[in-house]
PDB file of C-alpha atoms in Angstrom:
ATOM      1  CA  UNK A   1      87.520  88.806  77.949  1.00  0.00           C
ATOM      2  CA  UNK A   2      88.012  85.620  79.972  1.00  0.00           C
ATOM      3  CA  UNK A   3      91.791  85.984  79.681  1.00  0.00           C
ATOM      4  CA  UNK A   4      91.627  89.563  80.935  1.00  0.00           C
ATOM      5  CA  UNK A   5      89.389  88.556  83.853  1.00  0.00           C
ATOM      6  CA  UNK A   6      91.752  85.724  84.742  1.00  0.00           C
ATOM      7  CA  UNK A   7      94.672  88.167  84.690  1.00  0.00           C
ATOM      8  CA  UNK A   8      92.858  90.579  87.043  1.00  0.00           C
ATOM      9  CA  UNK A   9      92.043  87.771  89.472  1.00  0.00           C
ATOM     10  CA  UNK A  10      95.629  86.507  89.333  1.00  0.00           C
ATOM     11  CA  UNK A  11      97.029  89.967  90.088  1.00  0.00           C
ATOM     12  CA  UNK A  12      94.633  90.329  93.025  1.00  0.00           C
ATOM     13  CA  UNK A  13      95.611  86.931  94.437  1.00  0.00           C
ATOM     14  CA  UNK A  14      99.325  87.680  94.126  1.00  0.00           C
ATOM     15  CA  UNK A  15      98.866  91.056  95.829  1.00  0.00           C
ATOM     16  CA  UNK A  16      96.788  89.460  98.588  1.00  0.00           C
ATOM     17  CA  UNK A  17      99.453  86.793  99.097  1.00  0.00           C
ATOM     18  CA  UNK A  18     102.197  89.402  99.395  1.00  0.00           C
ATOM     19  CA  UNK A  19     100.161  91.358 101.940  1.00  0.00           C
ATOM     20  CA  UNK A  20      99.464  88.141 103.854  1.00  0.00           C
ATOM     21  CA  UNK A  21     103.180  87.363 104.088  1.00  0.00           C
ATOM     22  CA  UNK A  22     103.811  90.843 105.452  1.00  0.00           C
ATOM     23  CA  UNK A  23     100.855  90.484 107.838  1.00  0.00           C
ATOM     24  CA  UNK A  24     102.140  87.171 109.230  1.00  0.00           C
ATOM     25  CA  UNK A  25     105.557  88.689 109.886  1.00  0.00           C
ATOM     26  CA  UNK A  26     104.010  91.749 111.539  1.00  0.00           C
ATOM     27  CA  UNK A  27     102.746  92.187 115.106  1.00  0.00           C
ATOM     28  CA  UNK A  28      99.830  94.263 113.835  1.00  0.00           C
ATOM     29  CA  UNK A  29      97.276  91.466 114.084  1.00  0.00           C
ATOM     30  CA  UNK A  30      97.870  90.752 117.755  1.00  0.00           C
ATOM     31  CA  UNK A  31      98.234  94.444 118.582  1.00  0.00           C
ATOM     32  CA  UNK A  32      95.033  95.542 116.840  1.00  0.00           C
ATOM     33  CA  UNK A  33      92.913  92.447 117.416  1.00  0.00           C
ATOM     34  CA  UNK A  34      91.933  92.374 113.734  1.00  0.00           C
ATOM     35  CA  UNK A  35      92.134  89.364 111.434  1.00  0.00           C
ATOM     36  CA  UNK A  36      93.961  89.297 108.117  1.00  0.00           C
ATOM     37  CA  UNK A  37      90.674  89.072 106.209  1.00  0.00           C
ATOM     38  CA  UNK A  38      89.273  92.027 108.119  1.00  0.00           C
ATOM     39  CA  UNK A  39      92.432  94.006 107.469  1.00  0.00           C
ATOM     40  CA  UNK A  40      92.552  93.168 103.762  1.00  0.00           C
ATOM     41  CA  UNK A  41      88.899  93.891 103.020  1.00  0.00           C
ATOM     42  CA  UNK A  42      88.702  97.192 104.897  1.00  0.00           C
ATOM     43  CA  UNK A  43      90.307 100.061 102.990  1.00  0.00           C
ATOM     44  CA  UNK A  44      91.017 102.147 106.069  1.00  0.00           C
ATOM     45  CA  UNK A  45      92.395  99.282 108.124  1.00  0.00           C
ATOM     46  CA  UNK A  46      94.622  98.042 105.301  1.00  0.00           C
ATOM     47  CA  UNK A  47      96.135 101.518 104.982  1.00  0.00           C
ATOM     48  CA  UNK A  48      96.846 101.611 108.712  1.00  0.00           C
ATOM     49  CA  UNK A  49      98.441  98.167 108.511  1.00  0.00           C
ATOM     50  CA  UNK A  50     100.786  99.316 105.747  1.00  0.00           C
ATOM     51  CA  UNK A  51     101.967 102.213 107.917  1.00  0.00           C
ATOM     52  CA  UNK A  52     102.407  99.861 110.881  1.00  0.00           C
ATOM     53  CA  UNK A  53     104.483  97.402 108.847  1.00  0.00           C
ATOM     54  CA  UNK A  54     106.778 100.207 107.673  1.00  0.00           C
ATOM     55  CA  UNK A  55     107.265 101.553 111.201  1.00  0.00           C
ATOM     56  CA  UNK A  56     108.129  98.108 112.554  1.00  0.00           C
ATOM     57  CA  UNK A  57     111.386  98.390 110.629  1.00  0.00           C
ATOM     58  CA  UNK A  58     112.543 101.067 113.074  1.00  0.00           C
ATOM     59  CA  UNK A  59     112.773  98.497 115.872  1.00  0.00           C
ATOM     60  CA  UNK A  60     113.176  99.074 119.592  1.00  0.00           C
ATOM     61  CA  UNK A  61     112.852 100.986 121.838  1.00  0.00           C
ATOM     62  CA  UNK A  62     109.962 102.355 119.750  1.00  0.00           C
ATOM     63  CA  UNK A  63     106.517 101.005 120.644  1.00  0.00           C
ATOM     64  CA  UNK A  64     103.520 100.912 118.303  1.00  0.00           C
ATOM     65  CA  UNK A  65      99.842 101.149 119.228  1.00  0.00           C
ATOM     66  CA  UNK A  66      97.220 100.735 116.468  1.00  0.00           C
ATOM     67  CA  UNK A  67      93.523 101.595 116.653  1.00  0.00           C
ATOM     68  CA  UNK A  68      93.430 103.479 119.927  1.00  0.00           C
ATOM     69  CA  UNK A  69      90.001 104.433 121.251  1.00  0.00           C
ATOM     70  CA  UNK A  70      90.326 107.104 123.924  1.00  0.00           C
ATOM     71  CA  UNK A  71      87.588 108.765 125.991  1.00  0.00           C
ATOM     72  CA  UNK A  72      86.995 112.451 125.367  1.00  0.00           C
ATOM     73  CA  UNK A  73      85.955 114.952 127.997  1.00  0.00           C
ATOM     74  CA  UNK A  74      82.353 114.911 126.672  1.00  0.00           C
ATOM     75  CA  UNK A  75      81.990 111.156 127.182  1.00  0.00           C
ATOM     76  CA  UNK A  76      82.374 110.150 123.536  1.00  0.00           C
ATOM     77  CA  UNK A  77      85.314 108.196 122.161  1.00  0.00           C
ATOM     78  CA  UNK A  78      87.877 109.283 119.609  1.00  0.00           C
ATOM     79  CA  UNK A  79      89.726 106.830 117.372  1.00  0.00           C
ATOM     80  CA  UNK A  80      93.422 107.223 116.618  1.00  0.00           C
ATOM     81  CA  UNK A  81      94.769 105.241 113.669  1.00  0.00           C
ATOM     82  CA  UNK A  82      98.266 104.623 114.985  1.00  0.00           C
ATOM     83  CA  UNK A  83     100.657 105.912 117.637  1.00  0.00           C
ATOM     84  CA  UNK A  84     104.394 105.357 117.899  1.00  0.00           C
ATOM     85  CA  UNK A  85     106.177 106.145 121.159  1.00  0.00           C
ATOM     86  CA  UNK A  86     109.852 106.932 120.631  1.00  0.00           C
ATOM     87  CA  UNK A  87     112.728 108.597 122.447  1.00  0.00           C
ATOM     88  CA  UNK A  88     112.050 111.818 120.539  1.00  0.00           C
ATOM     89  CA  UNK A  89     108.320 111.978 121.214  1.00  0.00           C
ATOM     90  CA  UNK A  90     104.923 110.512 120.480  1.00  0.00           C
ATOM     91  CA  UNK A  91     104.160 110.243 116.776  1.00  0.00           C
ATOM     92  CA  UNK A  92     100.457 110.284 115.923  1.00  0.00           C
ATOM     93  CA  UNK A  93      99.488 108.981 112.487  1.00  0.00           C
ATOM     94  CA  UNK A  94      96.400 109.702 110.438  1.00  0.00           C
ATOM     95  CA  UNK A  95      96.092 107.230 107.560  1.00  0.00           C
ATOM     96  CA  UNK A  96      94.449 108.216 104.279  1.00  0.00           C
ATOM     97  CA  UNK A  97      94.359 105.196 101.991  1.00  0.00           C
ATOM     98  CA  UNK A  98      93.289 107.257  98.981  1.00  0.00           C
ATOM     99  CA  UNK A  99      94.039 107.318  95.271  1.00  0.00           C
ATOM    100  CA  UNK A 100      93.894 110.171  92.764  1.00  0.00           C
ATOM    101  CA  UNK A 101      95.198 113.695  93.340  1.00  0.00           C
ATOM    102  CA  UNK A 102      94.972 115.483  96.687  1.00  0.00           C
ATOM    103  CA  UNK A 103      94.757 119.250  97.129  1.00  0.00           C
ATOM    104  CA  UNK A 104      94.837 120.973 100.500  1.00  0.00           C
ATOM    105  CA  UNK A 105      96.613 123.070 103.087  1.00  0.00           C
ATOM    106  CA  UNK A 106      96.720 123.272 106.857  1.00  0.00           C
ATOM    107  CA  UNK A 107      94.336 126.250 107.038  1.00  0.00           C
ATOM    108  CA  UNK A 108      91.487 124.927 104.859  1.00  0.00           C
ATOM    109  CA  UNK A 109      88.575 123.149 106.532  1.00  0.00           C
ATOM    110  CA  UNK A 110      88.218 120.711 103.641  1.00  0.00           C
ATOM    111  CA  UNK A 111      90.674 119.088 101.271  1.00  0.00           C
ATOM    112  CA  UNK A 112      89.830 117.786  97.799  1.00  0.00           C
ATOM    113  CA  UNK A 113      90.408 114.445  96.113  1.00  0.00           C
ATOM    114  CA  UNK A 114      90.145 114.336  92.329  1.00  0.00           C
ATOM    115  CA  UNK A 115      90.152 111.329  90.028  1.00  0.00           C
ATOM    116  CA  UNK A 116      90.838 111.131  86.302  1.00  0.00           C
ATOM    117  CA  UNK A 117      87.259 110.060  85.815  1.00  0.00           C
ATOM    118  CA  UNK A 118      84.589 110.904  88.312  1.00  0.00           C
ATOM    119  CA  UNK A 119      83.477 113.732  90.588  1.00  0.00           C
ATOM    120  CA  UNK A 120      85.637 115.569  93.086  1.00  0.00           C
ATOM    121  CA  UNK A 121      85.395 114.494  96.696  1.00  0.00           C
ATOM    122  CA  UNK A 122      85.886 116.747  99.711  1.00  0.00           C
ATOM    123  CA  UNK A 123      87.056 115.438 103.057  1.00  0.00           C
ATOM    124  CA  UNK A 124      87.725 117.037 106.421  1.00  0.00           C
ATOM    125  CA  UNK A 125      91.201 118.489 106.917  1.00  0.00           C
ATOM    126  CA  UNK A 126      93.246 115.523 108.249  1.00  0.00           C
ATOM    127  CA  UNK A 127      95.672 117.866 110.014  1.00  0.00           C
ATOM    128  CA  UNK A 128      92.804 119.291 112.065  1.00  0.00           C
ATOM    129  CA  UNK A 129      91.509 115.769 112.582  1.00  0.00           C
ATOM    130  CA  UNK A 130      94.848 114.686 114.005  1.00  0.00           C
ATOM    131  CA  UNK A 131      95.066 117.818 116.162  1.00  0.00           C
ATOM    132  CA  UNK A 132      91.866 116.759 117.902  1.00  0.00           C
ATOM    133  CA  UNK A 133      93.300 113.322 118.536  1.00  0.00           C
ATOM    134  CA  UNK A 134      96.563 114.712 119.846  1.00  0.00           C
ATOM    135  CA  UNK A 135      94.611 116.978 122.188  1.00  0.00           C
ATOM    136  CA  UNK A 136      92.876 113.927 123.662  1.00  0.00           C
ATOM    137  CA  UNK A 137      96.174 112.060 123.973  1.00  0.00           C
ATOM    138  CA  UNK A 138      97.783 115.059 125.639  1.00  0.00           C
ATOM    139  CA  UNK A 139      95.015 115.175 128.229  1.00  0.00           C
ATOM    140  CA  UNK A 140      95.127 111.413 128.774  1.00  0.00           C
ATOM    141  CA  UNK A 141      98.892 111.350 129.332  1.00  0.00           C
ATOM    142  CA  UNK A 142      99.241 114.782 130.985  1.00  0.00           C
ATOM    143  CA  UNK A 143     102.042 115.756 128.593  1.00  0.00           C
ATOM    144  CA  UNK A 144     102.933 119.041 126.916  1.00  0.00           C
ATOM    145  CA  UNK A 145     102.070 119.666 123.267  1.00  0.00           C
ATOM    146  CA  UNK A 146     105.710 119.618 122.143  1.00  0.00           C
ATOM    147  CA  UNK A 147     105.900 115.910 123.003  1.00  0.00           C
ATOM    148  CA  UNK A 148     103.660 115.094 120.022  1.00  0.00           C
ATOM    149  CA  UNK A 149     104.362 114.921 116.286  1.00  0.00           C
ATOM    150  CA  UNK A 150     101.560 114.794 113.720  1.00  0.00           C
ATOM    151  CA  UNK A 151     101.961 112.674 110.586  1.00  0.00           C
ATOM    152  CA  UNK A 152      99.296 112.489 107.873  1.00  0.00           C
ATOM    153  CA  UNK A 153     100.132 109.598 105.563  1.00  0.00           C
ATOM    154  CA  UNK A 154      98.546 109.062 102.156  1.00  0.00           C
ATOM    155  CA  UNK A 155      98.909 105.890 100.127  1.00  0.00           C
ATOM    156  CA  UNK A 156     101.403 105.699  97.291  1.00  0.00           C
ATOM    157  CA  UNK A 157      98.478 105.439  94.866  1.00  0.00           C
ATOM    158  CA  UNK A 158      97.791 109.159  95.148  1.00  0.00           C
ATOM    159  CA  UNK A 159      99.657 112.334  94.237  1.00  0.00           C
ATOM    160  CA  UNK A 160      99.840 115.256  96.656  1.00  0.00           C
ATOM    161  CA  UNK A 161      99.202 118.475  94.726  1.00  0.00           C
ATOM    162  CA  UNK A 162      99.547 122.056  96.006  1.00  0.00           C
ATOM    163  CA  UNK A 163     100.097 120.840  99.540  1.00  0.00           C
ATOM    164  CA  UNK A 164     100.874 123.821 101.787  1.00  0.00           C
ATOM    165  CA  UNK A 165     101.996 122.775 105.265  1.00  0.00           C
ATOM    166  CA  UNK A 166     104.397 124.926 107.265  1.00  0.00           C
ATOM    167  CA  UNK A 167     103.836 123.922 110.899  1.00  0.00           C
ATOM    168  CA  UNK A 168     106.961 122.291 112.320  1.00  0.00           C
ATOM    169  CA  UNK A 169     105.453 119.276 114.134  1.00  0.00           C
ATOM    170  CA  UNK A 170     103.074 118.483 111.241  1.00  0.00           C
ATOM    171  CA  UNK A 171     104.057 116.445 108.195  1.00  0.00           C
ATOM    172  CA  UNK A 172     102.022 115.253 105.210  1.00  0.00           C
ATOM    173  CA  UNK A 173     103.504 112.609 102.922  1.00  0.00           C
ATOM    174  CA  UNK A 174     103.088 109.468 100.871  1.00  0.00           C
ATOM    175  CA  UNK A 175     103.619 106.112 102.528  1.00  0.00           C
ATOM    176  CA  UNK A 176     106.987 105.317 100.945  1.00  0.00           C
ATOM    177  CA  UNK A 177     108.541 108.392 102.603  1.00  0.00           C
ATOM    178  CA  UNK A 178     107.472 107.643 106.155  1.00  0.00           C
ATOM    179  CA  UNK A 179     110.527 105.764 107.441  1.00  0.00           C
ATOM    180  CA  UNK A 180     112.951 108.241 105.890  1.00  0.00           C
ATOM    181  CA  UNK A 181     111.126 111.217 107.404  1.00  0.00           C
ATOM    182  CA  UNK A 182     110.948 109.706 110.873  1.00  0.00           C
ATOM    183  CA  UNK A 183     114.613 108.736 110.837  1.00  0.00           C
ATOM    184  CA  UNK A 184     115.371 112.334 109.867  1.00  0.00           C
ATOM    185  CA  UNK A 185     113.189 113.609 112.724  1.00  0.00           C
ATOM    186  CA  UNK A 186     114.855 111.314 115.222  1.00  0.00           C
ATOM    187  CA  UNK A 187     118.292 112.486 114.120  1.00  0.00           C
ATOM    188  CA  UNK A 188     117.377 116.164 114.503  1.00  0.00           C
ATOM    189  CA  UNK A 189     115.202 116.114 117.634  1.00  0.00           C
ATOM    190  CA  UNK A 190     116.421 115.717 121.222  1.00  0.00           C
ATOM    191  CA  UNK A 191     115.470 112.669 123.255  1.00  0.00           C
ATOM    192  CA  UNK A 192     112.661 113.411 125.700  1.00  0.00           C
ATOM    193  CA  UNK A 193     111.781 109.874 126.840  1.00  0.00           C
ATOM    194  CA  UNK A 194     113.933 107.090 128.229  1.00  0.00           C
ATOM    195  CA  UNK A 195     113.225 103.463 127.253  1.00  0.00           C
ATOM    196  CA  UNK A 196     111.588 103.041 130.670  1.00  0.00           C
ATOM    197  CA  UNK A 197     109.290 106.018 130.068  1.00  0.00           C
ATOM    198  CA  UNK A 198     108.442 104.695 126.602  1.00  0.00           C
ATOM    199  CA  UNK A 199     107.298 101.430 128.159  1.00  0.00           C
ATOM    200  CA  UNK A 200     105.346 103.257 130.863  1.00  0.00           C
ATOM    201  CA  UNK A 201     103.427 105.297 128.284  1.00  0.00           C
ATOM    202  CA  UNK A 202     102.853 102.163 126.227  1.00  0.00           C
ATOM    203  CA  UNK A 203     101.455 100.331 129.259  1.00  0.00           C
ATOM    204  CA  UNK A 204      99.102 103.216 129.990  1.00  0.00           C
ATOM    205  CA  UNK A 205      97.708 103.256 126.445  1.00  0.00           C
ATOM    206  CA  UNK A 206      97.662  99.579 125.491  1.00  0.00           C
ATOM    207  CA  UNK A 207      94.285  98.877 127.205  1.00  0.00           C
ATOM    208  CA  UNK A 208      92.699 101.250 124.680  1.00  0.00           C
ATOM    209  CA  UNK A 209      93.886  99.367 121.589  1.00  0.00           C
ATOM    210  CA  UNK A 210      91.230  96.659 121.368  1.00  0.00           C
ATOM    211  CA  UNK A 211      87.965  98.097 120.145  1.00  0.00           C
ATOM    212  CA  UNK A 212      85.556  95.859 122.032  1.00  0.00           C
ATOM    213  CA  UNK A 213      87.186  96.477 125.386  1.00  0.00           C
ATOM    214  CA  UNK A 214      87.805 100.150 124.841  1.00  0.00           C
ATOM    215  CA  UNK A 215      84.501 101.303 123.423  1.00  0.00           C
ATOM    216  CA  UNK A 216      81.864  99.519 125.474  1.00  0.00           C
ATOM    217  CA  UNK A 217      78.594 101.295 124.797  1.00  0.00           C
ATOM    218  CA  UNK A 218      80.174 104.661 124.068  1.00  0.00           C
ATOM    219  CA  UNK A 219      79.941 106.299 120.686  1.00  0.00           C
ATOM    220  CA  UNK A 220      83.043 106.725 118.533  1.00  0.00           C
ATOM    221  CA  UNK A 221      83.436 110.225 117.226  1.00  0.00           C
ATOM    222  CA  UNK A 222      82.958 110.460 113.470  1.00  0.00           C
ATOM    223  CA  UNK A 223      83.770 113.461 111.328  1.00  0.00           C
ATOM    224  CA  UNK A 224      81.047 114.360 108.820  1.00  0.00           C
ATOM    225  CA  UNK A 225      81.008 116.878 106.033  1.00  0.00           C
ATOM    226  CA  UNK A 226      78.771 119.722 107.096  1.00  0.00           C
TER     227      UNK A 226
END
């Protein structure tokens, strides 16, 4: 028993060390304002960091913005996991750091997560969730809808089952596919922003990346199962 426990602790420490090395090499910490410990211990934040670290490989002129908190028209705030501004558009990422099997489609209000052992769990359609965020971004930047691409990214610990998504600007995938899919998109889509415009959009959004400064006393929108 002690040997098994030691092995589990050792595996955890090695994994944490590997993530720390990636974190140190990444700009995510300074961009998001979150510490390594905070990133590691928070399931949602660690999933967002993994997406960020993959997207960094794409290099310039792409610009990344994690943890955006934008004001909605009703006075509340909406949180966006990650945005990438590229020549071919603005990519908006919804991170789902889940395990198990995922069932869903773009028209269902709720998707389902199942585990080998344990009850099923329903969660709000992440495509719809990202649509709401893109709508807020569109209003903030005064851009047309075709400038935005929606990416829902699940961890590599889960399997996507019976996933029906047909909308062109919407993609649902596991983390390991993200760079390949974006490179494919960039090769097929026309450029709509110059490097100067990319930097201008980045400058407009960057004040909304740090939670404390962006939120103030406003309430962040949360999606609840109803």
